[in-house]
Amino acid sequence: MTAVFSHGRLRLYLLKLLDDGPKHGYELIRLLEDRFLGLYAPSAGTIYPRLQRLEVEGLVSHTAAGGRKTYDITDAGRAELHQRAGELTELEADIAASVADLSSLAGEIRSEVRGSVRDLKRELSEATRQTRRTRWETPAPPPRPASAAGPHTALLDEFDTRLAAFTSEVGQLVRARRFSETQLRTAIRLLDGALDGLRRLLR
């Protein structure tokens, strides 16, 4: 419950709302929510016990129809409103100030959230661009030193090209879809097996 309704002031405001005409509990909740511009709404567990207490005190009465209770202020309730008119005026002023504070706070929160969302979008866009560059740009093999020239130079160049293309394509396959942990572990074992085979071949 908002602090403006501390010290029994909510029951006074409920009497004020019922003085405008009979209402059921849900209508009272919605009226309070509207009064606070949607920034605060009391729960049913806050409203109904207070209505029952007001009824016990003889300040409100209710009629039941279709399983719903409609509450109305009694003459005793109107008398209390009249006696506490000054307190009600002060309460209205406090509610207006509370609404202004809540609106200002909500505006600050919205600004911070919008800024955070913009930052997040910018970071995601940059990450997406970086991923695309990494995915589609095949790194060129480093130039072979002149001392490496020989009868197998063309084959070595082809090997470098194939290796670069292999690395790029494997990266694309992994990032293009979601692999399970088991599938990734299997892929790692396949790469390890290929590397072991090359080591044995070149011994």
PDB file of C-alpha atoms in Angstrom:
ATOM      1  CA  MET A   1       0.000   0.000   0.000  1.00  0.00           C
ATOM      2  CA  THR A   2       1.340   3.427  -0.905  1.00  0.00           C
ATOM      3  CA  ALA A   3       2.601   5.507   2.036  1.00  0.00           C
ATOM      4  CA  VAL A   4       0.047   8.244   1.400  1.00  0.00           C
ATOM      5  CA  PHE A   5      -2.620   5.886   2.757  1.00  0.00           C
ATOM      6  CA  SER A   6      -0.864   5.121   6.029  1.00  0.00           C
ATOM      7  CA  HIS A   7      -2.524   5.638   9.428  1.00  0.00           C
ATOM      8  CA  GLY A   8      -6.012   4.612   8.316  1.00  0.00           C
ATOM      9  CA  ARG A   9      -6.366   7.169   5.540  1.00  0.00           C
ATOM     10  CA  LEU A  10      -7.388   4.561   2.960  1.00  0.00           C
ATOM     11  CA  ARG A  11     -10.682   3.920   4.776  1.00  0.00           C
ATOM     12  CA  LEU A  12     -11.395   7.660   4.604  1.00  0.00           C
ATOM     13  CA  TYR A  13     -10.761   7.719   0.865  1.00  0.00           C
ATOM     14  CA  LEU A  14     -12.981   4.669   0.359  1.00  0.00           C
ATOM     15  CA  LEU A  15     -15.795   6.563   2.080  1.00  0.00           C
ATOM     16  CA  LYS A  16     -15.135   9.492  -0.247  1.00  0.00           C
ATOM     17  CA  LEU A  17     -15.377   7.255  -3.331  1.00  0.00           C
ATOM     18  CA  LEU A  18     -18.564   5.601  -2.064  1.00  0.00           C
ATOM     19  CA  ASP A  19     -20.083   9.015  -1.374  1.00  0.00           C
ATOM     20  CA  ASP A  20     -20.108   9.479  -5.173  1.00  0.00           C
ATOM     21  CA  GLY A  21     -22.348   6.403  -5.530  1.00  0.00           C
ATOM     22  CA  PRO A  22     -22.547   2.644  -4.775  1.00  0.00           C
ATOM     23  CA  LYS A  23     -19.647   0.553  -6.041  1.00  0.00           C
ATOM     24  CA  HIS A  24     -18.322  -2.978  -5.811  1.00  0.00           C
ATOM     25  CA  GLY A  25     -14.780  -3.728  -4.707  1.00  0.00           C
ATOM     26  CA  TYR A  26     -13.332  -4.072  -8.205  1.00  0.00           C
ATOM     27  CA  GLU A  27     -14.665  -0.624  -9.168  1.00  0.00           C
ATOM     28  CA  LEU A  28     -12.985   0.894  -6.108  1.00  0.00           C
ATOM     29  CA  ILE A  29      -9.679  -0.733  -7.061  1.00  0.00           C
ATOM     30  CA  ARG A  30      -9.934   0.620 -10.622  1.00  0.00           C
ATOM     31  CA  LEU A  31     -10.853   4.128  -9.417  1.00  0.00           C
ATOM     32  CA  LEU A  32      -7.818   4.203  -7.135  1.00  0.00           C
ATOM     33  CA  GLU A  33      -5.623   2.949  -9.982  1.00  0.00           C
ATOM     34  CA  ASP A  34      -6.972   5.701 -12.249  1.00  0.00           C
ATOM     35  CA  ARG A  35      -6.395   8.309  -9.522  1.00  0.00           C
ATOM     36  CA  PHE A  36      -2.741   7.261  -9.424  1.00  0.00           C
ATOM     37  CA  LEU A  37      -2.481   7.236 -13.262  1.00  0.00           C
ATOM     38  CA  GLY A  38      -1.960   3.471 -13.251  1.00  0.00           C
ATOM     39  CA  LEU A  39       1.204   3.751 -11.154  1.00  0.00           C
ATOM     40  CA  TYR A  40      -0.420   2.218  -8.079  1.00  0.00           C
ATOM     41  CA  ALA A  41      -3.342  -0.163  -7.638  1.00  0.00           C
ATOM     42  CA  PRO A  42      -4.363  -1.657  -4.285  1.00  0.00           C
ATOM     43  CA  SER A  43      -4.865  -5.402  -4.127  1.00  0.00           C
ATOM     44  CA  ALA A  44      -8.158  -7.086  -3.324  1.00  0.00           C
ATOM     45  CA  GLY A  45      -6.506  -8.200  -0.066  1.00  0.00           C
ATOM     46  CA  THR A  46      -6.102  -4.515   0.817  1.00  0.00           C
ATOM     47  CA  ILE A  47      -9.568  -3.279  -0.164  1.00  0.00           C
ATOM     48  CA  TYR A  48     -12.042  -5.950   0.949  1.00  0.00           C
ATOM     49  CA  PRO A  49     -10.925  -6.272   4.590  1.00  0.00           C
ATOM     50  CA  ARG A  50     -11.275  -2.493   4.976  1.00  0.00           C
ATOM     51  CA  LEU A  51     -14.736  -2.535   3.417  1.00  0.00           C
ATOM     52  CA  GLN A  52     -15.746  -5.272   5.862  1.00  0.00           C
ATOM     53  CA  ARG A  53     -14.405  -3.224   8.780  1.00  0.00           C
ATOM     54  CA  LEU A  54     -16.288  -0.136   7.573  1.00  0.00           C
ATOM     55  CA  GLU A  55     -19.422  -2.244   7.389  1.00  0.00           C
ATOM     56  CA  VAL A  56     -18.922  -3.551  10.932  1.00  0.00           C
ATOM     57  CA  GLU A  57     -18.549   0.074  12.087  1.00  0.00           C
ATOM     58  CA  GLY A  58     -21.823   0.933  10.341  1.00  0.00           C
ATOM     59  CA  LEU A  59     -20.189   3.357   7.900  1.00  0.00           C
ATOM     60  CA  VAL A  60     -21.068   1.339   4.773  1.00  0.00           C
ATOM     61  CA  SER A  61     -23.592  -1.312   3.853  1.00  0.00           C
ATOM     62  CA  HIS A  62     -23.753  -3.782   1.008  1.00  0.00           C
ATOM     63  CA  THR A  63     -26.207  -5.554  -1.232  1.00  0.00           C
ATOM     64  CA  ALA A  64     -25.438  -8.812  -3.012  1.00  0.00           C
ATOM     65  CA  ALA A  65     -26.495  -9.653  -6.561  1.00  0.00           C
ATOM     66  CA  GLY A  66     -25.098 -12.280  -8.896  1.00  0.00           C
ATOM     67  CA  GLY A  67     -22.428 -13.264  -6.404  1.00  0.00           C
ATOM     68  CA  ARG A  68     -21.078  -9.701  -6.238  1.00  0.00           C
ATOM     69  CA  LYS A  69     -21.300  -7.278  -3.315  1.00  0.00           C
ATOM     70  CA  THR A  70     -22.080  -3.634  -4.018  1.00  0.00           C
ATOM     71  CA  TYR A  71     -21.127  -1.237  -1.235  1.00  0.00           C
ATOM     72  CA  ASP A  72     -22.896   2.011  -0.343  1.00  0.00           C
ATOM     73  CA  ILE A  73     -22.099   4.680   2.211  1.00  0.00           C
ATOM     74  CA  THR A  74     -24.478   5.079   5.153  1.00  0.00           C
ATOM     75  CA  ASP A  75     -25.591   8.235   6.905  1.00  0.00           C
ATOM     76  CA  ALA A  76     -23.013   7.498   9.599  1.00  0.00           C
ATOM     77  CA  GLY A  77     -20.336   7.280   6.867  1.00  0.00           C
ATOM     78  CA  ARG A  78     -21.380  10.661   5.444  1.00  0.00           C
ATOM     79  CA  ALA A  79     -21.257  12.140   8.921  1.00  0.00           C
ATOM     80  CA  GLU A  80     -17.670  10.934   9.363  1.00  0.00           C
ATOM     81  CA  LEU A  81     -16.743  12.399   5.966  1.00  0.00           C
ATOM     82  CA  HIS A  82     -18.204  15.749   7.052  1.00  0.00           C
ATOM     83  CA  GLN A  83     -16.341  15.652  10.355  1.00  0.00           C
ATOM     84  CA  ARG A  84     -13.055  14.829   8.632  1.00  0.00           C
ATOM     85  CA  ALA A  85     -13.430  17.226   5.678  1.00  0.00           C
ATOM     86  CA  GLY A  86     -10.166  19.018   6.515  1.00  0.00           C
ATOM     87  CA  GLU A  87      -8.290  15.725   6.717  1.00  0.00           C
ATOM     88  CA  LEU A  88      -9.800  14.671   3.383  1.00  0.00           C
ATOM     89  CA  THR A  89      -8.618  17.918   1.745  1.00  0.00           C
ATOM     90  CA  GLU A  90      -5.106  17.298   3.077  1.00  0.00           C
ATOM     91  CA  LEU A  91      -5.256  13.700   1.828  1.00  0.00           C
ATOM     92  CA  GLU A  92      -6.226  14.856  -1.675  1.00  0.00           C
ATOM     93  CA  ALA A  93      -3.236  17.216  -1.715  1.00  0.00           C
ATOM     94  CA  ASP A  94      -0.920  14.413  -0.559  1.00  0.00           C
ATOM     95  CA  ILE A  95      -2.285  12.107  -3.268  1.00  0.00           C
ATOM     96  CA  ALA A  96      -1.646  14.775  -5.935  1.00  0.00           C
ATOM     97  CA  ALA A  97       1.942  15.196  -4.688  1.00  0.00           C
ATOM     98  CA  SER A  98       2.463  11.422  -4.577  1.00  0.00           C
ATOM     99  CA  VAL A  99       1.173  11.063  -8.136  1.00  0.00           C
ATOM    100  CA  ALA A 100       3.564  13.785  -9.294  1.00  0.00           C
ATOM    101  CA  ASP A 101       6.503  12.058  -7.583  1.00  0.00           C
ATOM    102  CA  LEU A 102       5.544   8.662  -9.020  1.00  0.00           C
ATOM    103  CA  SER A 103       5.154  10.158 -12.508  1.00  0.00           C
ATOM    104  CA  SER A 104       8.600  11.775 -12.276  1.00  0.00           C
ATOM    105  CA  LEU A 105      10.168   8.530 -11.082  1.00  0.00           C
ATOM    106  CA  ALA A 106       8.417   6.569 -13.840  1.00  0.00           C
ATOM    107  CA  GLY A 107       9.731   9.057 -16.410  1.00  0.00           C
ATOM    108  CA  GLU A 108      13.287   8.641 -15.130  1.00  0.00           C
ATOM    109  CA  ILE A 109      12.975   4.854 -15.220  1.00  0.00           C
ATOM    110  CA  ARG A 110      11.596   4.946 -18.777  1.00  0.00           C
ATOM    111  CA  SER A 111      14.509   7.147 -19.881  1.00  0.00           C
ATOM    112  CA  GLU A 112      17.042   4.795 -18.292  1.00  0.00           C
ATOM    113  CA  VAL A 113      15.370   1.759 -19.827  1.00  0.00           C
ATOM    114  CA  ARG A 114      15.281   3.371 -23.279  1.00  0.00           C
ATOM    115  CA  GLY A 115      18.974   4.230 -22.955  1.00  0.00           C
ATOM    116  CA  SER A 116      19.806   0.701 -21.847  1.00  0.00           C
ATOM    117  CA  VAL A 117      17.786  -0.779 -24.716  1.00  0.00           C
ATOM    118  CA  ARG A 118      19.552   1.489 -27.220  1.00  0.00           C
ATOM    119  CA  ASP A 119      22.936   0.465 -25.835  1.00  0.00           C
ATOM    120  CA  LEU A 120      21.962  -3.197 -25.964  1.00  0.00           C
ATOM    121  CA  LYS A 121      20.705  -2.908 -29.535  1.00  0.00           C
ATOM    122  CA  ARG A 122      23.927  -1.170 -30.567  1.00  0.00           C
ATOM    123  CA  GLU A 123      26.044  -3.879 -28.921  1.00  0.00           C
ATOM    124  CA  LEU A 124      23.973  -6.643 -30.521  1.00  0.00           C
ATOM    125  CA  SER A 125      24.218  -5.001 -33.950  1.00  0.00           C
ATOM    126  CA  GLU A 126      27.992  -4.694 -33.632  1.00  0.00           C
ATOM    127  CA  ALA A 127      28.286  -8.295 -32.442  1.00  0.00           C
ATOM    128  CA  THR A 128      26.145  -9.442 -35.389  1.00  0.00           C
ATOM    129  CA  ARG A 129      28.300  -7.511 -37.863  1.00  0.00           C
ATOM    130  CA  GLN A 130      31.469  -8.917 -36.313  1.00  0.00           C
ATOM    131  CA  THR A 131      30.073 -12.449 -36.445  1.00  0.00           C
ATOM    132  CA  ARG A 132      29.141 -12.036 -40.100  1.00  0.00           C
ATOM    133  CA  ARG A 133      32.600 -10.746 -40.939  1.00  0.00           C
ATOM    134  CA  THR A 134      34.197 -13.656 -39.094  1.00  0.00           C
ATOM    135  CA  ARG A 135      31.821 -16.118 -40.704  1.00  0.00           C
ATOM    136  CA  TRP A 136      32.096 -15.043 -44.327  1.00  0.00           C
ATOM    137  CA  GLU A 137      35.589 -13.634 -44.641  1.00  0.00           C
ATOM    138  CA  THR A 138      37.962 -16.502 -45.353  1.00  0.00           C
ATOM    139  CA  PRO A 139      41.426 -15.552 -44.123  1.00  0.00           C
ATOM    140  CA  ALA A 140      44.018 -15.567 -46.866  1.00  0.00           C
ATOM    141  CA  PRO A 141      47.006 -17.853 -46.213  1.00  0.00           C
ATOM    142  CA  PRO A 142      50.198 -16.001 -45.345  1.00  0.00           C
ATOM    143  CA  PRO A 143      52.637 -15.495 -48.228  1.00  0.00           C
ATOM    144  CA  ARG A 144      55.146 -18.302 -48.529  1.00  0.00           C
ATOM    145  CA  PRO A 145      58.786 -17.306 -48.062  1.00  0.00           C
ATOM    146  CA  ALA A 146      60.869 -17.354 -51.204  1.00  0.00           C
ATOM    147  CA  SER A 147      63.108 -20.037 -49.655  1.00  0.00           C
ATOM    148  CA  ALA A 148      60.139 -22.386 -49.594  1.00  0.00           C
ATOM    149  CA  ALA A 149      59.856 -22.411 -53.394  1.00  0.00           C
ATOM    150  CA  GLY A 150      60.295 -25.853 -54.833  1.00  0.00           C
ATOM    151  CA  PRO A 151      58.616 -28.640 -56.788  1.00  0.00           C
ATOM    152  CA  HIS A 152      55.755 -28.914 -54.251  1.00  0.00           C
ATOM    153  CA  THR A 153      55.065 -25.183 -53.908  1.00  0.00           C
ATOM    154  CA  ALA A 154      51.790 -25.348 -55.863  1.00  0.00           C
ATOM    155  CA  LEU A 155      50.544 -28.248 -53.732  1.00  0.00           C
ATOM    156  CA  LEU A 156      51.506 -26.455 -50.518  1.00  0.00           C
ATOM    157  CA  ASP A 157      49.617 -23.355 -51.668  1.00  0.00           C
ATOM    158  CA  GLU A 158      46.583 -25.495 -52.436  1.00  0.00           C
ATOM    159  CA  PHE A 159      46.899 -27.131 -49.008  1.00  0.00           C
ATOM    160  CA  ASP A 160      46.932 -23.707 -47.312  1.00  0.00           C
ATOM    161  CA  THR A 161      43.887 -22.621 -49.298  1.00  0.00           C
ATOM    162  CA  ARG A 162      41.978 -25.810 -48.496  1.00  0.00           C
ATOM    163  CA  LEU A 163      42.912 -25.548 -44.814  1.00  0.00           C
ATOM    164  CA  ALA A 164      41.685 -21.948 -44.621  1.00  0.00           C
ATOM    165  CA  ALA A 165      38.456 -22.863 -46.433  1.00  0.00           C
ATOM    166  CA  PHE A 166      37.984 -25.870 -44.134  1.00  0.00           C
ATOM    167  CA  THR A 167      38.425 -23.737 -41.010  1.00  0.00           C
ATOM    168  CA  SER A 168      35.985 -21.115 -42.300  1.00  0.00           C
ATOM    169  CA  GLU A 169      33.331 -23.629 -43.325  1.00  0.00           C
ATOM    170  CA  VAL A 170      33.506 -25.509 -40.031  1.00  0.00           C
ATOM    171  CA  GLY A 171      33.041 -22.202 -38.199  1.00  0.00           C
ATOM    172  CA  GLN A 172      30.044 -21.377 -40.395  1.00  0.00           C
ATOM    173  CA  LEU A 173      28.431 -24.755 -39.775  1.00  0.00           C
ATOM    174  CA  VAL A 174      28.851 -24.502 -36.024  1.00  0.00           C
ATOM    175  CA  ARG A 175      27.486 -20.955 -35.798  1.00  0.00           C
ATOM    176  CA  ALA A 176      24.690 -21.383 -38.338  1.00  0.00           C
ATOM    177  CA  ARG A 177      22.726 -23.744 -36.094  1.00  0.00           C
ATOM    178  CA  ARG A 178      22.477 -24.704 -32.466  1.00  0.00           C
ATOM    179  CA  PHE A 179      24.383 -27.852 -31.689  1.00  0.00           C
ATOM    180  CA  SER A 180      23.806 -29.906 -28.598  1.00  0.00           C
ATOM    181  CA  GLU A 181      26.669 -30.479 -26.183  1.00  0.00           C
ATOM    182  CA  THR A 182      26.950 -34.075 -27.398  1.00  0.00           C
ATOM    183  CA  GLN A 183      27.200 -33.000 -31.051  1.00  0.00           C
ATOM    184  CA  LEU A 184      29.884 -30.438 -30.266  1.00  0.00           C
ATOM    185  CA  ARG A 185      31.919 -32.992 -28.314  1.00  0.00           C
ATOM    186  CA  THR A 186      31.628 -35.394 -31.279  1.00  0.00           C
ATOM    187  CA  ALA A 187      32.782 -32.647 -33.678  1.00  0.00           C
ATOM    188  CA  ILE A 188      35.778 -31.934 -31.434  1.00  0.00           C
ATOM    189  CA  ARG A 189      36.699 -35.636 -31.423  1.00  0.00           C
ATOM    190  CA  LEU A 190      36.488 -35.684 -35.235  1.00  0.00           C
ATOM    191  CA  LEU A 191      38.859 -32.720 -35.468  1.00  0.00           C
ATOM    192  CA  ASP A 192      41.239 -34.347 -33.000  1.00  0.00           C
ATOM    193  CA  GLY A 193      41.123 -37.562 -35.063  1.00  0.00           C
ATOM    194  CA  ALA A 194      41.900 -35.687 -38.280  1.00  0.00           C
ATOM    195  CA  LEU A 195      44.850 -33.966 -36.598  1.00  0.00           C
ATOM    196  CA  ASP A 196      46.207 -37.282 -35.281  1.00  0.00           C
ATOM    197  CA  GLY A 197      45.923 -38.769 -38.784  1.00  0.00           C
ATOM    198  CA  LEU A 198      47.945 -35.901 -40.270  1.00  0.00           C
ATOM    199  CA  ARG A 199      50.583 -36.280 -37.561  1.00  0.00           C
ATOM    200  CA  ARG A 200      50.986 -39.978 -38.338  1.00  0.00           C
ATOM    201  CA  LEU A 201      51.113 -39.258 -42.081  1.00  0.00           C
ATOM    202  CA  LEU A 202      53.879 -36.683 -41.692  1.00  0.00           C
ATOM    203  CA  ARG A 203      56.117 -38.637 -39.315  1.00  0.00           C
TER     204      ARG A 203
END
